[in-house]
Structure formats: C-alpha cells, structure tokens
Short mmCIF file of C-alpha atoms in Angstrom, two decimals:
data_model
loop_
_atom_site.label_atom_id
_atom_site.label_comp_id
_atom_site.label_asym_id
_atom_site.label_seq_id
_atom_site.Cartn_x
_atom_site.Cartn_y
_atom_site.Cartn_z
CA UNK R 10 32.33 52.26 158.91
CA UNK R 11 31.22 55.16 156.73
CA UNK R 12 33.64 57.33 158.62
CA UNK R 13 36.54 54.90 158.00
CA UNK R 14 35.65 54.72 154.30
CA UNK R 15 35.61 58.47 154.07
CA UNK R 16 39.03 58.71 155.68
CA UNK R 17 40.41 56.03 153.37
CA UNK R 18 39.06 57.77 150.30
CA UNK R 19 40.54 61.06 151.48
CA UNK R 20 43.92 59.39 152.04
CA UNK R 21 43.88 57.82 148.54
CA UNK R 22 42.97 61.15 146.94
CA UNK R 23 45.85 62.86 148.76
CA UNK R 24 48.28 60.16 147.57
CA UNK R 25 47.17 60.56 143.96
CA UNK R 26 47.60 64.34 144.09
CA UNK R 27 51.03 63.96 145.69
CA UNK R 28 52.16 61.48 143.03
CA UNK R 29 50.94 63.78 140.28
CA UNK R 30 52.82 66.71 141.73
CA UNK R 31 55.97 64.60 142.05
CA UNK R 32 55.69 63.55 138.39
CA UNK R 33 55.24 67.15 137.17
CA UNK R 34 58.16 68.37 139.27
CA UNK R 35 60.42 65.72 137.72
CA UNK R 36 59.54 66.87 134.20
CA UNK R 37 60.18 70.49 135.01
CA UNK R 38 63.47 70.01 136.83
CA UNK R 39 65.15 67.46 134.53
CA UNK R 40 63.86 67.26 130.95
CA UNK R 41 63.48 70.93 130.13
CA UNK R 42 66.83 72.12 131.48
CA UNK R 43 68.61 69.14 129.90
CA UNK R 44 67.05 69.94 126.56
CA UNK R 45 67.93 73.61 126.89
CA UNK R 46 71.54 72.89 127.86
CA UNK R 47 71.94 70.58 124.86
CA UNK R 48 70.69 73.25 122.47
CA UNK R 49 73.02 75.91 123.85
CA UNK R 50 76.02 73.57 123.67
CA UNK R 51 75.35 72.68 120.03
CA UNK R 52 74.90 76.32 119.07
CA UNK R 53 78.19 77.24 120.73
CA UNK R 54 80.00 74.49 118.83
CA UNK R 55 78.49 75.61 115.55
CA UNK R 56 79.46 79.22 116.24
CA UNK R 57 83.04 78.15 117.03
CA UNK R 58 83.26 76.10 113.83
CA UNK R 59 81.87 78.98 111.77
CA UNK R 60 84.38 81.37 113.35
CA UNK R 61 87.30 79.02 112.58
CA UNK R 62 86.38 78.78 108.88
CA UNK R 63 85.32 82.37 108.36
CA UNK R 64 87.33 84.32 105.76
CA UNK R 65 88.69 87.76 106.52
CA UNK R 66 86.84 90.18 104.27
CA UNK R 67 88.91 92.76 102.36
CA UNK R 68 86.71 95.33 100.68
CA UNK R 69 89.34 96.49 98.17
CA UNK R 70 92.94 95.58 97.41
CA UNK R 71 94.75 98.30 95.46
CA UNK R 72 97.75 97.45 93.25
CA UNK R 73 100.00 100.02 91.58
CA UNK R 74 102.19 99.24 88.55
CA UNK R 75 105.06 101.40 87.31
CA UNK R 76 104.79 102.64 83.70
CA UNK R 77 107.72 100.68 82.26
CA UNK R 78 105.47 99.88 79.30
CA UNK R 79 102.52 101.70 77.75
CA UNK R 80 99.93 102.11 80.55
CA UNK R 81 97.06 100.81 78.42
CA UNK R 82 99.13 97.74 77.55
CA UNK R 83 99.81 97.09 81.24
CA UNK R 84 96.16 97.51 82.22
CA UNK R 85 95.05 95.07 79.50
CA UNK R 86 97.74 92.49 80.25
CA UNK R 87 97.15 92.53 84.01
CA UNK R 88 93.33 92.37 83.94
CA UNK R 89 93.32 88.58 84.62
CA UNK R 90 95.41 89.21 87.74
CA UNK R 91 92.32 90.55 89.51
CA UNK R 92 90.55 87.19 89.45
CA UNK R 93 93.72 85.13 89.87
CA UNK R 94 94.72 87.03 93.00
CA UNK R 95 91.22 86.98 94.47
CA UNK R 96 90.99 83.21 93.95
CA UNK R 97 94.40 82.52 95.49
CA UNK R 98 93.68 84.70 98.50
CA UNK R 99 90.30 83.02 98.96
CA UNK R 100 92.11 79.74 99.44
CA UNK R 101 94.32 81.42 102.03
CA UNK R 102 91.47 82.79 104.13
CA UNK R 103 90.81 86.19 102.55
CA UNK R 104 87.62 87.19 100.75
CA UNK R 105 88.55 90.11 98.52
CA UNK R 106 85.58 91.99 97.10
CA UNK R 107 87.56 94.08 94.61
CA UNK R 108 91.07 94.14 93.19
CA UNK R 109 91.89 97.57 91.75
CA UNK R 110 94.83 97.95 89.35
CA UNK R 111 96.29 101.31 88.37
CA UNK R 112 99.42 102.44 86.50
CA UNK R 113 101.30 105.35 88.01
CA UNK R 114 102.14 108.42 85.97
CA UNK R 115 105.77 107.67 86.81
CA UNK R 116 107.77 105.36 89.08
CA UNK R 117 107.76 107.87 91.92
CA UNK R 118 103.96 108.12 91.88
CA UNK R 119 103.66 104.44 92.80
CA UNK R 120 106.26 104.80 95.56
CA UNK R 121 104.40 107.79 96.95
CA UNK R 122 101.09 105.90 96.85
CA UNK R 123 102.64 103.07 98.89
CA UNK R 124 104.06 105.55 101.38
CA UNK R 125 100.70 107.28 101.72
CA UNK R 126 98.79 104.02 102.07
CA UNK R 127 96.57 104.79 99.07
CA UNK R 128 98.06 101.74 97.34
CA UNK R 129 98.32 98.46 99.22
CA UNK R 130 100.71 96.70 96.82
CA UNK R 131 103.24 97.97 94.28
CA UNK R 132 105.17 96.20 91.54
CA UNK R 133 108.22 98.44 91.51
CA UNK R 134 111.95 98.25 90.69
CA UNK R 135 114.48 97.86 93.47
CA UNK R 136 115.59 101.46 93.05
CA UNK R 137 112.06 102.76 93.58
CA UNK R 138 111.61 100.54 96.63
CA UNK R 139 114.82 101.87 98.20
CA UNK R 140 113.76 105.47 97.63
CA UNK R 141 110.47 104.85 99.42
CA UNK R 142 111.38 102.19 101.98
CA UNK R 143 110.25 104.44 104.83
CA UNK R 144 106.70 103.70 103.71
CA UNK R 145 107.12 100.54 101.62
CA UNK R 146 108.20 97.02 102.57
CA UNK R 147 109.57 94.51 100.06
CA UNK R 148 107.96 91.05 100.30
CA UNK R 149 109.02 89.40 97.02
CA UNK R 150 111.75 89.66 94.41
CA UNK R 151 110.99 88.77 90.81
CA UNK R 152 112.99 85.95 89.27
CA UNK R 153 114.19 85.51 85.70
CA UNK R 154 116.13 82.84 83.88
CA UNK R 155 119.68 82.70 85.18
CA UNK R 156 122.98 82.31 83.34
CA UNK R 157 125.43 79.44 83.22
CA UNK R 158 127.81 81.20 85.62
CA UNK R 159 127.64 84.01 88.12
CA UNK R 160 131.11 84.85 89.36
CA UNK R 161 132.60 87.94 90.94
CA UNK R 162 135.81 87.31 88.99
CA UNK R 163 136.08 88.69 85.45
CA UNK R 164 138.47 85.94 84.35
CA UNK R 165 135.85 83.27 85.15
CA UNK R 166 133.48 84.82 82.61
CA UNK R 167 136.23 84.75 79.99
CA UNK R 168 137.27 81.18 80.76
CA UNK R 169 133.67 79.99 80.40
CA UNK R 170 132.54 81.70 77.21
CA UNK R 171 129.99 81.88 75.75
CA UNK R 172 127.40 83.03 78.27
CA UNK R 173 124.30 80.85 78.01
CA UNK R 174 121.03 80.33 79.85
CA UNK R 175 120.85 78.03 82.87
CA UNK R 176 117.91 76.05 84.17
CA UNK R 177 117.71 78.14 87.34
CA UNK R 178 115.74 81.18 88.42
CA UNK R 179 117.82 84.17 89.46
CA UNK R 180 116.81 87.07 91.69
CA UNK R 181 119.62 89.35 90.52
CA UNK R 182 121.79 90.08 87.48
CA UNK R 183 125.27 91.49 86.99
CA UNK R 184 126.59 94.46 85.14
CA UNK R 185 129.78 93.69 83.21
CA UNK R 186 132.62 95.96 82.14
CA UNK R 187 133.54 94.60 78.71
CA UNK R 188 136.67 95.33 76.66
CA UNK R 189 136.45 95.19 72.87
CA UNK R 190 138.72 94.37 69.92
CA UNK R 191 140.65 97.67 69.95
CA UNK R 192 144.34 97.53 70.81
CA UNK R 193 143.70 99.04 74.24
CA UNK R 194 140.74 96.72 74.87
CA UNK R 195 142.79 93.65 74.02
CA UNK R 196 145.67 94.80 76.24
CA UNK R 197 143.32 95.22 79.22
CA UNK R 198 141.76 91.80 78.58
CA UNK R 199 145.19 90.13 78.35
CA UNK R 200 146.16 91.57 81.72
CA UNK R 201 142.97 90.32 83.39
CA UNK R 202 143.21 86.87 81.81
CA UNK R 203 146.80 86.51 82.99
CA UNK R 204 145.63 87.04 86.56
CA UNK R 205 146.99 90.59 86.97
CA UNK R 206 145.07 93.35 88.75
CA UNK R 207 144.06 96.37 86.73
CA UNK R 208 145.16 99.80 87.92
CA UNK R 209 143.24 103.04 87.65
CA UNK R 210 145.72 104.21 85.00
CA UNK R 211 144.79 101.12 82.98
CA UNK R 212 141.06 101.86 82.92
CA UNK R 213 141.48 105.65 82.73
CA UNK R 214 143.63 105.35 79.60
CA UNK R 215 140.73 103.62 77.80
CA UNK R 216 137.68 105.19 76.19
CA UNK R 217 134.32 104.22 77.72
CA UNK R 218 130.69 104.07 76.57
CA UNK R 219 128.02 104.37 79.25
CA UNK R 220 124.26 104.79 79.39
CA UNK R 221 122.34 107.56 81.17
CA UNK R 222 123.12 108.16 84.82
CA UNK R 223 119.85 106.50 85.94
CA UNK R 224 120.69 103.16 84.30
CA UNK R 225 121.64 100.52 86.90
CA UNK R 226 123.65 98.25 84.57
CA UNK R 227 124.79 100.96 82.20
CA UNK R 228 126.00 103.52 84.73
CA UNK R 229 125.20 103.26 88.45
CA UNK R 230 126.67 99.85 89.25
CA UNK R 231 129.76 100.34 87.05
CA UNK R 232 130.28 103.60 88.96
CA UNK R 233 130.10 101.56 92.18
CA UNK R 234 132.69 99.15 90.75
CA UNK R 235 135.08 102.01 90.01
CA UNK R 236 134.65 103.42 93.51
CA UNK R 237 135.18 100.04 95.20
CA UNK R 238 138.32 99.25 93.19
CA UNK R 239 139.92 102.66 92.68
CA UNK R 240 137.97 105.15 94.83
CA UNK R 241 136.96 106.87 91.60
CA UNK R 242 133.77 107.08 89.60
CA UNK R 243 132.66 107.52 85.99
CA UNK R 244 132.85 111.31 86.13
CA UNK R 245 136.56 110.97 87.01
CA UNK R 246 137.39 109.12 83.78
CA UNK R 247 139.15 111.09 81.03
CA UNK R 248 137.28 109.63 78.06
CA UNK R 249 133.58 108.81 78.40
CA UNK R 250 130.78 108.95 75.84
CA UNK R 251 127.11 108.52 76.70
CA UNK R 252 125.16 106.44 74.19
CA UNK R 253 121.42 106.09 73.71
CA UNK R 254 121.24 102.29 73.63
CA UNK R 255 123.26 99.15 74.26
CA UNK R 256 123.09 98.42 70.55
CA UNK R 257 124.83 101.71 69.83
CA UNK R 258 127.47 100.89 72.44
CA UNK R 259 128.24 97.52 70.83
CA UNK R 260 128.39 99.14 67.39
CA UNK R 261 131.00 101.59 68.67
CA UNK R 262 132.91 98.78 70.40
CA UNK R 263 132.98 96.74 67.18
CA UNK R 264 134.19 99.75 65.19
CA UNK R 265 137.02 100.44 67.64
CA UNK R 266 135.58 103.86 68.50
CA UNK R 267 135.58 102.89 72.18
CA UNK R 268 137.63 100.42 74.19
CA UNK R 269 135.17 99.59 76.99
CA UNK R 270 131.42 99.44 77.42
CA UNK R 271 129.25 98.66 80.45
CA UNK R 272 126.12 96.55 80.11
CA UNK R 273 123.90 93.83 81.61
CA UNK R 274 125.41 90.35 81.84
CA UNK R 275 123.72 88.65 78.88
CA UNK R 276 123.91 91.60 76.48
CA UNK R 277 126.50 89.86 74.30
CA UNK R 278 123.97 87.10 73.60
CA UNK R 279 121.53 89.76 72.43
CA UNK R 280 124.13 91.24 70.09
CA UNK R 281 125.83 88.03 68.97
CA UNK R 282 124.26 87.98 65.51
CA UNK R 283 124.60 91.73 64.93
CA UNK R 284 128.31 91.55 65.75
CA UNK R 285 129.12 89.69 62.51
CA UNK R 286 126.28 91.11 60.38
CA UNK R 287 125.33 94.70 61.18
CA UNK R 288 128.69 95.48 62.81
CA UNK R 289 130.64 93.57 60.12
CA UNK R 290 133.12 91.80 62.38
CA UNK R 291 134.79 88.66 60.99
CA UNK R 292 135.20 86.94 64.38
CA UNK R 293 132.48 86.15 66.90
CA UNK R 294 131.61 88.50 69.73
CA UNK R 295 132.88 85.88 72.18
CA UNK R 296 136.30 85.78 70.55
CA UNK R 297 136.71 89.54 70.35
CA UNK R 298 135.34 90.74 73.68
CA UNK R 299 136.34 90.01 77.26
CA UNK R 300 135.06 90.90 80.71
CA UNK R 301 137.42 93.05 82.76
CA UNK R 302 135.07 93.89 85.63
CA UNK R 303 131.99 92.46 87.35
CA UNK R 304 129.65 94.45 89.57
CA UNK R 305 127.70 93.18 92.57
CA UNK R 306 124.32 91.67 91.79
CA UNK R 307 121.56 94.06 90.81
CA UNK R 308 118.42 92.71 92.43
CA UNK R 309 115.36 92.33 90.24
CA UNK R 310 112.02 94.13 90.53
CA UNK R 311 110.05 93.88 93.75
CA UNK R 312 106.56 93.30 94.93
CA UNK R 313 106.31 95.69 97.84
CA UNK R 314 103.49 96.52 100.22
CA UNK R 315 102.53 99.68 102.03
CA UNK R 316 103.58 100.08 105.64
CA UNK R 317 100.73 102.58 106.03
CA UNK R 318 97.89 100.65 104.42
CA UNK R 319 95.03 100.23 106.93
CA UNK R 320 94.50 96.59 105.86
CA UNK R 321 98.12 95.42 105.79
CA UNK R 322 99.40 93.18 108.57
CA UNK R 323 101.83 90.25 108.84
CA UNK R 324 99.16 87.67 108.06
CA UNK R 325 98.06 89.41 104.87
CA UNK R 326 101.69 89.91 103.80
CA UNK R 327 102.32 86.19 104.18
CA UNK R 328 99.16 85.40 102.21
CA UNK R 329 100.18 87.78 99.42
CA UNK R 330 103.63 86.20 99.22
CA UNK R 331 102.12 82.76 98.82
CA UNK R 332 99.43 83.96 96.41
CA UNK R 333 101.85 85.63 94.00
CA UNK R 334 104.25 82.67 94.10
CA UNK R 335 101.32 80.36 93.32
CA UNK R 336 100.10 82.56 90.48
CA UNK R 337 103.57 82.52 88.90
CA UNK R 338 103.34 78.72 88.67
CA UNK R 339 100.24 78.78 86.46
CA UNK R 340 100.12 79.22 82.69
CA UNK R 341 97.74 82.18 82.91
CA UNK R 342 99.74 83.71 85.72
CA UNK R 343 103.02 83.44 83.81
CA UNK R 344 101.43 85.28 80.91
CA UNK R 345 100.28 88.09 83.19
CA UNK R 346 103.63 88.68 84.91
CA UNK R 347 105.53 88.45 81.63
CA UNK R 348 104.51 92.07 81.00
CA UNK R 349 107.47 92.91 83.28
CA UNK R 350 109.59 89.96 82.11
CA UNK R 351 109.03 88.28 85.47
CA UNK R 352 109.11 84.49 85.52
CA UNK R 353 108.49 83.83 89.19
CA UNK R 354 108.92 85.23 92.71
CA UNK R 355 110.99 84.49 95.79
CA UNK R 356 110.59 85.85 99.31
CA UNK R 357 112.72 88.95 99.77
CA UNK R 358 114.19 90.89 102.66
CA UNK R 359 115.16 94.53 102.95
CA UNK R 360 118.88 93.69 103.18
CA UNK R 361 118.76 92.16 99.67
CA UNK R 362 118.68 95.73 98.39
CA UNK R 363 121.59 97.14 100.39
CA UNK R 364 123.72 97.39 97.23
CA UNK R 365 120.94 99.41 95.68
CA UNK R 366 121.03 101.73 98.68
CA UNK R 367 124.75 102.24 98.16
CA UNK R 368 124.11 102.91 94.50
CA UNK R 369 121.48 105.51 95.34
CA UNK R 370 123.89 107.25 97.72
CA UNK R 371 126.51 107.33 95.00
CA UNK R 372 124.02 108.69 92.49
CA UNK R 373 123.02 111.48 94.86
CA UNK R 374 126.65 112.43 95.29
CA UNK R 375 127.12 112.58 91.54
CA UNK R 376 124.23 115.02 91.07
#
C-alpha cells in the first residue's frame, strides 16, 4: 500500500509538471509572437501613411526678375511673393525653407542665371526667353486685359473702331501699322478699306516713324510684317525717322510730318485725349487714323524655369504653374504681379514663341 501511494503521488506530480510546461509553451509560442507581429504591422502602416503625406523639402527657391523698373521698387513690391509662393507650394506638397528674390543687372543677366542653374525661376520677356531657351523652359505666359477685337485683317480694325477693352485675358498683343491724316496716309487707308492690297511702292512712298530696333511693337514685328508681305524690311524704306517715344510718334502723325507710325494695338486709346488737346486736331483720333497692317501676336512676358537647376523636375514645374496661377487670383497676388502689368497666367509652350524666334533671326540679320 505505501508503495502504491508513492507511485500514485509520483504520477500526479509528473502530470502537474507536464501541464505547467504545456501552459508555458502555449504562452511563448502564441501570445508573444502575435503581439510582436501586430506591433510591426501597425508601425509599417504608420510609416506608409507618413511617407504618403510627407512634403518634399526645398531648401531654397531662387527667383530672378528683369530690371524693367527700378530694382529697389521691384524688390519692395515683390517681397510678399516670398510668403505667397511658399504657402501655395506647401499646399501642393513642397516645403520651401527660403524664397530668394533678386533683380538682374540687365535682362541678359537673368537669362544667363537660368542657363547656369543659379536661378531656378525667371520672370522674363519672351525675347529674353528665346535668347536663352537652351537653358530655360517657359512654363507660363502672363495675361493682360484683351481688346474688343483681334483680327489679322487691317480693315476689321477700321470697321470696328474705336478699340476698347474686352472682358477677356489675352496672352499676346498686336503691333499695328497706322496711317494718319496726311494726304498719303488717307490714300493708303482708303485703299485698304476698299479691300485692295497694298504694294511695296505704296508703303515705300510714305514716311514712317519707328522706335528703336529692340522694340517689339515699334520695330521688330513691323519689320517682320514688311518681310512677310513684300520681302523687305524697315531698313529698305526710303523715308524712316526713329522717335524716342510713342507720344512723339503720334505728335508727328497729327502734325502731318509722317504718314505712318508703328505701335502697340491699344496705343490710340492712350493718345485719344492728347490727339485733340496737345496735338490740336479737330477730329478724333479714331476718325483721322486707320490701320493698314497688323502683325502676328507678340506673346507676353514669361515665367520660365531653369533646365539646369538641380531641384527642377516635371513635378515641381507643374506645382509652380499651379502656384503662380493661384496667386494671380488673390488680391494680394494681383498687387504683387502688377509691378510688371501682369493680370494672370496661362500655361505656355515653347512653340508659342516661334514668332519671337523669327523676329530674333530678323533682328540679327539687320545688325
């Protein structure tokens, strides 16, 4: 009996130890790994979510402005752009630590900075962009208030006088060849308005007023018009005078000292009052002047980016396009971009500036 009890007690002790071991093994093999796997899975999900929402950090974004106004005036007027641009880009996934704004010593300096990659963005005219398009890429064209008509035909401008503003934004403007109240000017206008084509002898027999050879509306594009219509240019004309301002050109036109002037499309609006006051004409400028030629559109200023900037890629270009278009829709933004008479922006392509390329080729041939 004692021996049987001893064996029974030994058997019970063995069973208890075995059950305890089984319980401990279950805790080790199921609870701990399950807990660990859950923690790793949650961390991975959090990391993925953080990665999806993480902004791309840009240490510095450099913007170059051309000195079309006093540099100090530009720097002061564009100071709010730093914060406006940083805020817009933040909403588009870019955290910009610094926006640096500089004004070039001349137009070429900004083009060279874009080509070198020392400037990321440049607000430059179309002509400057074309000169440096090996290293610069246009992303936006500035818009301004358009006019009530925009026709290639000179007669259309005369049939729809006066020229007035339209509730549209335009990316380009025209240069017009305008005949004045002189006998020759009126004869040329009568021929155009009757539907006849002008000959080179017609325009060469008139006296012209032009601006400097670097002026798009006052020289370059009218020279293109002459080449396209007569295979001639301004230097081929017999009677040409260069004036220092459009106001001087209109004064000469009113006095009959010249027969034709070349100017931007809404210049007559700017000189409408002076025509009957300072220039002492009895009839309105719309009655006494007529368009005899219309140039192709001269595209407005650009926002261009550097092809050689280390931070510039397609995603950032798209973000910059959207950011500047958004800024132009705000009151504060409109005030900033008004320093260049910009009213808004539209997405641009390189081919928009092909006429400017032709103009630059012509200008090189003239020099």
